[in-house]
Amino acid sequence: MKFDTPAAANPIDQLKVVGKATDRIDGPLKTTGTAPYAYERHDVVANQAHGFILGSAIAKGRISRMDIAAAKVAPGVIAVVTAENAGTLGKGKWNTAALLGGPEIQHYHQAVALVVAETFEQARDAAGLIKVDYQAEAGAYDLAAARNGATVAKGEPDSTVGDFNGAYTAAPVQLDATYTTPDQGHAMMEPHATIAAWNGDKLTLWTANQMINWGVKDVSQTLNIPEENIRLISPYIGGGFGGKLFVRSDALMAALGAKVAGRPVKVALTRPLMFNNTTHRPATIQRIRIGATREGRITAIGHESWSGDLPGGKPETAVQQTRLLYAGANRLTAMRLAVLDLPEGNAMRAPGEAPGLMALEVAMDEMAEKLGMDPIQFRILNDTQEDPEKPGRPYSQRQLTECLRQGAERFGWAKRDPKPASVREGRWLVGMGMAAGFRNNLVTKSAARVRLDGQGMVTVETDMTDIGTGTYTIIAQTAAETMGVPLDKVAVRLGDSNFPVSCGSGGQWGANNSTAGVYAACMKLRQSVARKLGFNAAEPHFADGHVSSGGHTVPLAQAAKDGDLVAEDQIEYGDLDKKYQQSTFAGHFVEVAVDSATGEIRLRRMLAVCAAGRILNPKSARSQVIGAMTMGAGAALMEELAVDKRRGFFVNHDLAGYEVPVHADIPHQEVVFLDEVDPISSPMKAKGVGELGICGVGAAVANAVYNATGVRVRDYPVTLDKVLDHLPEMT
Amino acid sequence: MRNHGNADVSRRGLLLGAAASAALTATPRHGQAMPADADVPSAPHPGPVPIMNPVMNRVSLTVNGAAQTLEMDTRTTLLDALREHLRLTGTKKGCDHGQCGACTVIVDGRRINSCLTLAVMHEGGSVTTVEGLGTPAKLHPMQAAFVKHDGYQCGYCTPGQICSAVAVLDEIKAGIPSHVTASLTDAPQATNAEMRERMSGNVCRCGAYSNILEAMTEVAGQKMADQQNGRDPA
């Protein structure tokens, strides 16, 4: 199905199933521990051996000598895999560094060996017997120090509109501020894990991967085997947040281990290995300049960002939202990329916007204060309904102002005292902050197969993944709505490369595109059903498990009485995303209390008002938003991968050192979805929501801390040591 | 102490063996950072490393009401005994370091991180895992409340959250105080602050905390109602 004109009325608009708050259909499995994750597949292949990965102890240099003799003869050991016996390996398109290092080492904890043994305990013990001598080389590990040598990244030119420098210089009110965001870890609960089994030259990987088709291609390129010999299976994924977009060393080493050992091998990354062995969200330095008239109209807006990555890597696109979010005739954005020898930087939930808005939305707060304006009024005054870089190119929907207004109303913004540090409740300094949320809606093709059987059961198959996003349920809702059956007449099978290629899970594009692909396949199945039942005239009506046309009503199942009916189709897009800017919007509101003696920061209330097209399942969509708000609170208040700038690695590489929010940190969270449908987005009229929730929330927290204390922290995370020395006198 | 008969070891020998394997578990020999400013040999090669065969031992315990006897490497954590030997994979390995709570199970009525305890330490013990609470066809009230309130997303921390949540309500009922309990003499109540504090060893990176609390609040309320009506809470 080609989607190249805005959607007209269609079966999804019935909203009998879609749009209803629906319990997850995978809920009973997940809550009873019976949903199978990658490392747990005792059921799929016999005789599994255990693999344990050894990571490099240096960040950059070479292995000069590796002694695996003791490991090879240790009890239970079946095989040891290193670069010496791994054969010639390629590198996947989505990997920056090699997944198996040696002799060259590209980053700390890069895998250098896998020990395969009968048990986990034996493999772990034997890995400790491997002796590696390194020749370390000096590397670059400090973004601030490398900043001046940073260059324009390939394919990421500066964007300029009008005369930024002239307009900024002439502006009566100016802000020029620099912000930093640290490296952050995905820290998903399920470690990267894979079971690999070879059958001749065919390889099956039960793995935790968000993007099945990317994974097949990258395994093919890395192992130099044809794609058709590779099967990836990933029905349940214990969180990803971008950290499982790509094939990682667990999958490669399991495949290599299984080959050398001659039997299936399972490998999970240990928690301490995850932070340096895999990808992370890169740190940024961001300079923002805003010039405005005294009335608060932005005349110049500039955003520059510096980040680092391994050679061949990419910048953190932290200026992205600044190209689109506010009006202003003179504009500049620029990204500079430094070569750093830290582990590989890559996408983490809302790459670009998440750290970008942490800076921009504090700058907007600072500018509003300079102007003596309410920060909401300042944003509303500079709202735009068209792409500010391409006047005349409209937004498909843009309800940012409505998000902010409703949020202010619900949150009691009017009660906020704009003068910082003026509200006290006993020992607590109390403040409110807000920020705009913004994240683009990306459209990309997605396919599915649907089957109707003689019992009237509809089975959907697509290689789409559910990483906690609620995909199983919204796909079932889509199929139920389109085929006119109740939810329990739909079965959904995901995450298998034998199924049609979907959009996968990333960039908050999963929900809209994958359901649109299922819708396309279901519409094709409806045609087959109609033909089979001899309904040739008007478009038949599918409802309540029946099909009716011209006064005839027959059970849907009857169409499959002679055998299953199968249809496969995909959604593909025309140029509506070129003609229209498609984005999602939010207003984030936060109240904090800061201990006037200790500087301890507590979140008291959080609210997000979101405009993100049709909400397919308000229950799971709300969970996506509160989860993202939680991660945003972590980014604001605690998350920071501490860089050892001499040795080049993230020091706090476990869940005790890398702090993420826990129950006690998070208050009740409120989420409101504006009533919106976006017919320009897809036949579902939906947009993504999984990343919108993290976009802006960090700045809202920082702004609330400022309002509470009068302390403006521009270097995240906003920890108590940064506010303690500047707190108002205790009274 | 019962002699398991599979290894002719004295009580003292057993203890030493357990201590040595615990130490091995706690301090892996690899992955240490090396200075970048010089050629770095790995710690001076100490000559041949003594190769020790794994110390095996037998442990008998009850898991979800069923008696189990396992013959295992003494280094096996309770978590791996459940997941790898008994194939009860509902209990999750999130960090293997006691930092995330995904492996929480209830042992002899108290919740513990099963990754931080060796299986052989639980001779005669009684273990309840998430599989022992309910099944997809017959959910425990806490499991049902998690589904109703969407108290999970990816599902990986969920079994640990649910085991913790069940045990937390029992702890409060038993009058066990927490860090936020204002009075050590009054019975603690299932308030938001109490539940959040007690649940804080169970990390949910998907960020379902607000919903988990609502699920627990519902079950806690139901428990209170049942107690008042003289019914035995589930």
Tab-separated table of C-alpha atoms in Angstrom, chain A residues 70-478:
chain	number	residue	atom	x	y	z
A	70	ALA	CA	45.701	-22.224	31.032
A	71	ALA	CA	42.178	-21.314	30.001
A	72	LYS	CA	42.072	-24.029	27.347
A	73	VAL	CA	42.854	-26.780	29.810
A	74	ALA	CA	40.718	-25.433	32.639
A	75	PRO	CA	37.928	-27.741	33.780
A	76	GLY	CA	34.928	-27.792	31.517
A	77	VAL	CA	36.436	-25.591	28.835
A	78	ILE	CA	35.440	-26.540	25.296
A	79	ALA	CA	36.933	-23.736	23.251
A	80	VAL	CA	38.551	-20.343	23.389
A	81	VAL	CA	37.868	-17.858	20.594
A	82	THR	CA	40.148	-14.908	19.901
A	83	ALA	CA	40.963	-12.858	16.815
A	84	GLU	CA	43.631	-15.520	16.091
A	85	ASN	CA	41.144	-18.305	15.366
A	86	ALA	CA	37.999	-16.368	14.551
A	87	GLY	CA	38.694	-16.243	10.834
A	88	THR	CA	38.391	-13.151	8.695
A	89	LEU	CA	35.661	-10.922	9.982
A	90	GLY	CA	33.970	-7.999	8.336
A	91	LYS	CA	32.233	-5.185	10.137
A	92	GLY	CA	28.532	-4.434	10.120
A	93	LYS	CA	27.210	-1.212	8.642
A	94	TRP	CA	25.900	-0.126	12.039
A	95	ASN	CA	29.056	-0.857	14.016
A	96	THR	CA	31.802	1.734	14.355
A	97	ALA	CA	34.391	-0.414	16.116
A	98	ALA	CA	35.007	-4.107	15.516
A	99	LEU	CA	32.999	-6.363	17.817
A	100	LEU	CA	36.049	-8.586	18.355
A	101	GLY	CA	39.271	-6.738	19.050
A	102	GLY	CA	42.830	-7.926	18.610
A	103	PRO	CA	45.520	-7.345	17.875
A	104	GLU	CA	44.323	-3.743	17.518
A	105	ILE	CA	42.276	-2.458	20.456
A	106	GLN	CA	39.817	0.348	19.720
A	107	HIS	CA	38.169	0.865	23.099
A	108	TYR	CA	38.107	-0.347	26.662
A	109	HIS	CA	36.244	-3.613	27.214
A	110	GLN	CA	36.204	-4.335	23.503
A	111	ALA	CA	35.795	-8.118	23.404
A	112	VAL	CA	39.141	-9.874	22.996
A	113	ALA	CA	38.217	-13.458	23.815
A	114	LEU	CA	35.346	-15.819	24.445
A	115	VAL	CA	35.694	-18.867	26.622
A	116	VAL	CA	33.182	-21.632	25.970
A	117	ALA	CA	32.665	-24.134	28.755
A	118	GLU	CA	30.164	-26.638	30.029
A	119	THR	CA	28.931	-24.275	32.731
A	120	PHE	CA	28.791	-20.558	33.320
A	121	GLU	CA	30.973	-20.881	36.410
A	122	GLN	CA	33.660	-22.726	34.456
A	123	ALA	CA	33.612	-20.294	31.553
A	124	ARG	CA	33.875	-17.316	33.872
A	125	ASP	CA	36.693	-18.863	35.838
A	126	ALA	CA	38.657	-19.843	32.745
A	127	ALA	CA	38.269	-16.353	31.247
A	128	GLY	CA	40.178	-15.146	34.276
A	129	LEU	CA	43.064	-17.426	33.363
A	130	ILE	CA	43.704	-15.716	30.030
A	131	LYS	CA	46.776	-13.528	30.153
A	132	VAL	CA	46.890	-10.556	27.862
A	133	ASP	CA	49.869	-8.286	27.413
A	134	TYR	CA	49.024	-4.946	25.900
A	135	GLN	CA	50.973	-2.233	24.199
A	136	ALA	CA	48.937	0.776	25.165
A	137	GLU	CA	48.884	3.917	23.040
A	138	ALA	CA	47.917	7.401	24.061
A	139	GLY	CA	44.332	8.205	23.213
A	140	ALA	CA	41.937	11.145	23.381
A	141	TYR	CA	39.329	10.783	26.101
A	142	ASP	CA	38.415	14.332	27.118
A	143	LEU	CA	35.777	16.081	25.026
A	144	ALA	CA	36.583	19.523	26.417
A	145	ALA	CA	40.249	19.069	25.522
A	146	ALA	CA	39.434	17.723	22.050
A	147	ARG	CA	36.836	20.406	21.344
A	148	ASN	CA	39.118	22.743	19.417
A	149	GLY	CA	40.222	20.013	17.054
A	150	ALA	CA	36.664	18.919	16.287
A	151	THR	CA	35.558	19.041	12.659
A	152	VAL	CA	32.364	19.079	10.615
A	153	ALA	CA	31.063	15.543	10.362
A	154	LYS	CA	30.397	14.027	6.965
A	155	GLY	CA	26.840	14.727	5.875
A	156	GLU	CA	26.164	17.107	8.755
A	157	PRO	CA	26.762	20.608	7.346
A	158	ASP	CA	25.941	23.751	9.286
A	159	SER	CA	22.474	25.138	8.713
A	160	THR	CA	22.130	28.857	8.229
A	161	VAL	CA	19.170	31.097	7.493
A	162	GLY	CA	19.450	34.880	7.116
A	163	ASP	CA	22.288	36.590	8.953
A	164	PHE	CA	22.638	35.087	12.385
A	165	ASN	CA	25.707	37.025	13.475
A	166	GLY	CA	24.358	40.371	12.342
A	167	ALA	CA	20.949	39.843	13.911
A	168	TYR	CA	22.372	38.496	17.142
A	169	THR	CA	24.765	41.405	17.502
A	170	ALA	CA	21.939	43.877	16.862
A	171	ALA	CA	19.474	42.222	19.226
A	172	PRO	CA	18.618	44.362	22.259
A	173	VAL	CA	18.304	41.299	24.488
A	174	GLN	CA	20.877	38.529	24.175
A	175	LEU	CA	21.709	35.242	25.788
A	176	ASP	CA	24.979	33.421	25.215
A	177	ALA	CA	25.317	30.351	27.388
A	178	THR	CA	27.132	27.056	27.253
A	179	TYR	CA	25.740	23.802	28.610
A	180	THR	CA	27.162	20.327	28.945
A	181	THR	CA	25.523	16.934	29.027
A	182	PRO	CA	27.514	13.851	30.077
A	183	ASP	CA	27.861	10.437	28.490
A	184	GLN	CA	24.880	8.289	29.447
A	185	GLY	CA	24.177	4.587	29.401
A	186	HIS	CA	21.047	2.810	28.203
A	187	ALA	CA	21.260	0.485	31.200
A	188	MET	CA	18.346	-1.619	30.029
A	189	MET	CA	17.473	-4.349	32.497
A	190	GLU	CA	18.180	-7.316	30.229
A	191	PRO	CA	21.858	-7.576	29.358
A	192	HIS	CA	22.686	-8.124	25.700
A	193	ALA	CA	22.351	-11.872	25.203
A	194	THR	CA	22.363	-14.439	22.417
A	195	ILE	CA	22.116	-18.166	21.908
A	196	ALA	CA	23.783	-19.221	18.645
A	197	ALA	CA	23.337	-22.540	16.872
A	198	TRP	CA	24.755	-23.679	13.547
A	199	ASN	CA	23.098	-26.255	11.385
A	200	GLY	CA	25.607	-26.797	8.590
A	201	ASP	CA	26.157	-23.340	7.180
A	202	LYS	CA	22.893	-22.011	8.582
A	203	LEU	CA	23.074	-19.882	11.684
A	204	THR	CA	20.235	-19.190	14.096
A	205	LEU	CA	20.568	-16.479	16.724
A	206	TRP	CA	18.077	-16.167	19.551
A	207	THR	CA	19.032	-12.694	20.544
A	208	ALA	CA	17.847	-9.419	22.027
A	209	ASN	CA	17.658	-7.039	19.097
A	210	GLN	CA	15.389	-4.124	18.234
A	211	MET	CA	15.997	-4.175	14.465
A	212	ILE	CA	15.817	-7.711	13.114
A	213	ASN	CA	16.566	-6.920	9.486
A	214	TRP	CA	19.472	-4.600	10.266
A	215	GLY	CA	20.756	-7.422	12.445
A	216	VAL	CA	20.571	-10.024	9.689
A	217	LYS	CA	22.447	-7.747	7.322
A	218	ASP	CA	25.139	-6.901	9.846
A	219	VAL	CA	25.661	-10.521	10.905
A	220	SER	CA	25.993	-11.344	7.210
A	221	GLN	CA	28.597	-8.639	6.685
A	222	THR	CA	30.504	-9.496	9.834
A	223	LEU	CA	30.649	-13.268	9.334
A	224	ASN	CA	30.828	-13.064	5.532
A	225	ILE	CA	27.913	-15.428	5.061
A	226	PRO	CA	24.775	-14.906	2.963
A	227	GLU	CA	21.780	-13.253	4.587
A	228	GLU	CA	19.579	-16.194	3.686
A	229	ASN	CA	21.694	-18.416	5.942
A	230	ILE	CA	20.950	-16.285	8.979
A	231	ARG	CA	17.889	-16.316	11.187
A	232	LEU	CA	17.364	-13.881	14.052
A	233	ILE	CA	14.681	-14.569	16.632
A	234	SER	CA	13.791	-11.937	19.172
A	235	PRO	CA	10.222	-12.238	20.455
A	236	TYR	CA	10.866	-10.589	23.842
A	237	ILE	CA	13.447	-7.937	24.541
A	238	GLY	CA	14.208	-6.743	28.034
A	239	GLY	CA	14.523	-3.085	27.124
A	240	GLY	CA	16.648	-1.475	24.471
A	241	PHE	CA	16.384	2.324	24.350
A	242	GLY	CA	18.675	2.230	21.312
A	243	GLY	CA	21.245	0.006	22.967
A	244	LYS	CA	19.953	-3.033	21.095
A	245	LEU	CA	19.497	-1.434	17.683
A	246	PHE	CA	22.636	-3.175	16.515
A	247	VAL	CA	24.337	-6.537	16.569
A	248	ARG	CA	26.758	-6.507	19.481
A	249	SER	CA	29.541	-8.760	20.691
A	250	ASP	CA	27.234	-11.220	22.462
A	251	ALA	CA	25.762	-12.223	19.091
A	252	LEU	CA	29.038	-12.338	17.195
A	253	MET	CA	30.940	-14.167	19.926
A	254	ALA	CA	28.122	-16.672	20.432
A	255	ALA	CA	28.143	-17.392	16.686
A	256	LEU	CA	31.927	-17.757	16.616
A	257	GLY	CA	31.930	-19.812	19.802
A	258	ALA	CA	29.271	-22.146	18.485
A	259	LYS	CA	31.268	-22.656	15.312
A	260	VAL	CA	34.512	-23.464	17.118
A	261	ALA	CA	32.840	-25.543	19.814
A	262	GLY	CA	30.658	-27.399	17.360
A	263	ARG	CA	27.574	-26.982	19.510
A	264	PRO	CA	25.135	-24.236	20.510
A	265	VAL	CA	26.595	-21.508	22.695
A	266	LYS	CA	24.894	-18.885	24.766
A	267	VAL	CA	26.481	-15.616	25.777
A	268	ALA	CA	25.249	-12.728	27.899
A	269	LEU	CA	27.268	-9.618	28.509
A	270	THR	CA	27.970	-9.182	32.184
A	271	ARG	CA	26.572	-5.960	33.595
A	272	PRO	CA	30.043	-4.463	34.158
A	273	LEU	CA	30.926	-5.163	30.533
A	274	MET	CA	27.822	-3.518	29.078
A	275	PHE	CA	28.760	0.115	29.622
A	276	ASN	CA	32.123	0.057	27.857
A	277	ASN	CA	31.619	-2.871	25.497
A	278	THR	CA	28.462	-1.514	23.844
A	279	THR	CA	27.223	1.914	22.803
A	280	HIS	CA	26.286	4.932	24.879
A	281	ARG	CA	24.805	8.401	24.426
A	282	PRO	CA	27.773	10.701	23.814
A	283	ALA	CA	28.493	13.722	25.964
A	284	THR	CA	27.922	17.162	24.460
A	285	ILE	CA	29.098	20.722	24.886
A	286	GLN	CA	26.429	23.060	23.588
A	287	ARG	CA	26.605	26.784	23.041
A	288	ILE	CA	23.307	28.544	22.546
A	289	ARG	CA	22.830	32.133	21.554
A	290	ILE	CA	19.428	33.764	21.394
A	291	GLY	CA	18.734	37.350	20.377
A	292	ALA	CA	15.297	38.898	20.823
A	293	THR	CA	13.430	42.147	20.723
A	294	ARG	CA	12.466	43.697	24.043
A	295	GLU	CA	8.956	42.374	23.417
A	296	GLY	CA	10.378	38.862	23.338
A	297	ARG	CA	10.368	38.028	19.642
A	298	ILE	CA	13.344	35.918	18.695
A	299	THR	CA	15.344	37.521	15.908
A	300	ALA	CA	18.382	35.279	16.047
A	301	ILE	CA	18.822	31.748	17.321
A	302	GLY	CA	22.065	29.827	17.204
A	303	HIS	CA	22.918	26.391	18.541
A	304	GLU	CA	26.336	24.767	18.249
A	305	SER	CA	27.187	21.361	19.638
A	306	TRP	CA	30.441	19.478	20.143
A	307	SER	CA	30.577	15.738	20.726
A	308	GLY	CA	33.056	12.949	20.243
A	309	ASP	CA	33.177	9.445	18.848
A	310	LEU	CA	35.584	6.822	17.612
A	311	PRO	CA	37.060	7.340	14.134
A	312	GLY	CA	34.282	6.827	11.586
A	313	GLY	CA	31.608	7.603	14.151
A	314	LYS	CA	28.895	10.222	14.140
A	315	PRO	CA	28.031	13.310	16.144
A	316	GLU	CA	25.272	13.515	18.707
A	317	THR	CA	22.763	15.574	16.755
A	318	ALA	CA	21.879	17.859	19.634
A	319	VAL	CA	20.995	20.862	17.460
A	320	GLN	CA	18.255	19.025	15.554
A	321	GLN	CA	15.239	20.476	17.355
A	322	THR	CA	16.591	24.022	17.222
A	323	ARG	CA	16.149	24.009	13.455
A	324	LEU	CA	12.424	23.491	13.882
A	325	LEU	CA	11.096	24.433	17.285
A	326	TYR	CA	10.891	28.236	17.403
A	327	ALA	CA	10.414	31.073	14.950
A	328	GLY	CA	13.205	33.546	14.171
A	329	ALA	CA	14.412	34.906	10.882
A	330	ASN	CA	18.138	34.476	11.444
A	331	ARG	CA	19.363	31.035	12.359
A	332	LEU	CA	22.491	28.990	12.765
A	333	THR	CA	23.098	25.429	13.836
A	334	ALA	CA	26.407	23.614	13.717
A	335	MET	CA	27.817	20.336	14.950
A	336	ARG	CA	31.453	19.525	15.440
A	337	LEU	CA	32.775	16.017	15.942
A	338	ALA	CA	35.961	15.228	17.821
A	339	VAL	CA	37.731	11.897	17.607
A	340	LEU	CA	37.641	10.279	21.036
A	341	ASP	CA	38.882	6.821	21.890
A	342	LEU	CA	36.107	6.156	24.370
A	343	PRO	CA	33.659	3.350	23.631
A	344	GLU	CA	31.364	3.818	20.667
A	345	GLY	CA	28.761	6.567	20.852
A	346	ASN	CA	25.395	5.978	19.268
A	347	ALA	CA	21.648	6.379	19.596
A	348	MET	CA	19.986	6.364	22.978
A	349	ARG	CA	16.307	7.201	23.422
A	350	ALA	CA	15.654	10.399	21.415
A	351	PRO	CA	19.225	10.856	20.179
A	352	GLY	CA	19.781	14.514	19.423
A	353	GLU	CA	16.649	15.941	20.979
A	354	ALA	CA	17.098	14.472	24.458
A	355	PRO	CA	20.424	16.220	25.188
A	356	GLY	CA	19.637	19.080	22.795
A	357	LEU	CA	16.477	20.079	24.624
A	358	MET	CA	18.252	19.741	27.969
A	359	ALA	CA	20.259	22.739	26.801
A	360	LEU	CA	17.838	24.654	24.562
A	361	GLU	CA	14.971	24.614	27.011
A	362	VAL	CA	17.128	25.923	29.822
A	363	ALA	CA	18.363	28.648	27.484
A	364	MET	CA	14.739	29.551	26.747
A	365	ASP	CA	14.076	29.748	30.484
A	366	GLU	CA	17.103	31.986	30.952
A	367	MET	CA	16.064	34.190	28.056
A	368	ALA	CA	12.505	34.513	29.367
A	369	GLU	CA	13.920	35.693	32.660
A	370	LYS	CA	16.125	38.257	30.910
A	371	LEU	CA	13.053	39.508	29.091
A	372	GLY	CA	10.992	39.565	32.264
A	373	MET	CA	8.504	37.254	30.583
A	374	ASP	CA	6.728	34.163	31.737
A	375	PRO	CA	8.587	31.263	30.104
A	376	ILE	CA	5.365	29.843	28.677
A	377	GLN	CA	4.382	33.179	27.165
A	378	PHE	CA	7.864	33.514	25.667
A	379	ARG	CA	7.528	30.141	23.957
A	380	ILE	CA	3.997	30.811	22.740
A	381	LEU	CA	5.061	34.170	21.318
A	382	ASN	CA	7.746	32.415	19.280
A	383	ASP	CA	5.622	29.507	18.128
A	384	THR	CA	5.595	28.767	14.427
A	385	GLN	CA	3.216	26.769	12.279
A	386	GLU	CA	5.739	26.284	9.503
A	387	ASP	CA	9.293	25.000	9.184
A	388	PRO	CA	11.303	28.069	10.176
A	389	GLU	CA	14.103	27.119	7.785
A	390	LYS	CA	11.672	26.602	4.884
A	391	PRO	CA	8.849	29.131	5.079
A	392	GLY	CA	5.728	27.775	3.412
A	393	ARG	CA	6.385	24.207	4.507
A	394	PRO	CA	3.687	23.582	7.115
A	395	TYR	CA	3.547	21.221	10.067
A	396	SER	CA	1.103	18.355	9.590
A	397	GLN	CA	-0.104	19.145	13.120
A	398	ARG	CA	1.473	21.402	15.683
A	399	GLN	CA	-0.306	21.871	18.985
A	400	LEU	CA	2.638	22.962	21.084
A	401	THR	CA	0.830	26.051	22.312
A	402	GLU	CA	-2.161	23.993	23.363
A	403	CYS	CA	0.124	21.546	25.211
A	404	LEU	CA	1.680	24.428	27.115
A	405	ARG	CA	-1.620	26.144	27.890
A	406	GLN	CA	-3.364	22.988	29.086
A	407	GLY	CA	-0.314	21.962	31.054
A	408	ALA	CA	-0.113	25.339	32.772
A	409	GLU	CA	-3.770	25.127	33.674
A	410	ARG	CA	-3.602	21.586	35.037
A	411	PHE	CA	-0.343	22.067	36.882
A	412	GLY	CA	-1.347	25.294	38.597
A	413	TRP	CA	1.409	27.248	36.888
A	414	ALA	CA	-0.282	30.505	37.842
A	415	LYS	CA	0.713	29.814	41.445
A	416	ARG	CA	4.401	29.773	40.537
A	417	ASP	CA	6.399	32.660	41.916
A	418	PRO	CA	8.708	33.748	39.077
A	419	LYS	CA	11.219	35.075	41.584
A	420	PRO	CA	13.592	32.216	42.388
A	421	ALA	CA	14.035	30.903	45.905
A	422	SER	CA	10.918	32.544	47.203
A	423	VAL	CA	8.769	29.569	48.165
A	424	ARG	CA	9.647	27.702	51.333
A	425	GLU	CA	7.875	24.861	53.052
A	426	GLY	CA	9.734	24.219	56.252
A	427	ARG	CA	13.229	23.122	55.315
A	428	TRP	CA	12.306	22.733	51.652
A	429	LEU	CA	12.756	25.257	48.880
A	430	VAL	CA	10.018	24.616	46.352
A	431	GLY	CA	9.994	25.482	42.674
A	432	MET	CA	8.254	24.797	39.394
A	433	GLY	CA	9.776	24.469	35.972
A	434	MET	CA	8.552	23.733	32.494
A	435	ALA	CA	9.940	22.976	29.074
A	436	ALA	CA	8.676	22.273	25.606
A	437	GLY	CA	9.001	18.727	24.296
A	438	PHE	CA	9.656	18.056	20.639
A	439	ARG	CA	10.537	14.975	18.612
A	440	ASN	CA	10.097	14.250	14.960
A	441	ASN	CA	7.767	11.638	13.531
A	442	LEU	CA	9.645	9.440	11.080
A	443	VAL	CA	7.890	7.401	8.419
A	444	THR	CA	9.484	4.301	6.948
A	445	LYS	CA	8.193	1.239	5.161
A	446	SER	CA	6.986	-1.723	7.147
A	447	ALA	CA	5.563	-5.071	6.069
A	448	ALA	CA	3.387	-7.750	7.659
A	449	ARG	CA	1.651	-11.005	6.810
A	450	VAL	CA	-1.821	-11.884	8.075
A	451	ARG	CA	-3.538	-15.246	8.036
A	452	LEU	CA	-7.187	-16.082	8.544
A	453	ASP	CA	-8.011	-19.635	9.596
A	454	GLY	CA	-11.187	-21.685	9.661
A	455	GLN	CA	-11.813	-20.789	13.302
A	456	GLY	CA	-11.892	-17.112	12.408
A	457	MET	CA	-8.533	-16.542	14.071
A	458	VAL	CA	-6.353	-13.825	12.558
A	459	THR	CA	-2.599	-14.313	12.945
A	460	VAL	CA	-0.200	-11.448	12.267
A	461	GLU	CA	3.453	-12.082	11.506
A	462	THR	CA	6.048	-9.346	11.154
A	463	ASP	CA	9.691	-9.031	12.192
A	464	MET	CA	8.665	-6.007	14.252
A	465	THR	CA	9.831	-6.091	17.873
A	466	ASP	CA	8.244	-5.231	21.204
A	467	ILE	CA	10.892	-3.770	23.482
A	468	GLY	CA	8.372	-2.919	26.160
A	469	THR	CA	6.660	-0.444	23.908
A	470	GLY	CA	3.380	-2.356	23.709
A	471	THR	CA	3.772	-3.428	20.099
A	472	TYR	CA	2.072	-6.806	20.523
A	473	THR	CA	-1.054	-5.107	21.736
A	474	ILE	CA	-1.335	-2.237	19.255
A	475	ILE	CA	-0.720	-4.639	16.374
A	476	ALA	CA	-3.465	-6.907	17.701
A	477	GLN	CA	-5.755	-3.872	18.070
A	478	THR	CA	-5.026	-2.827	14.491
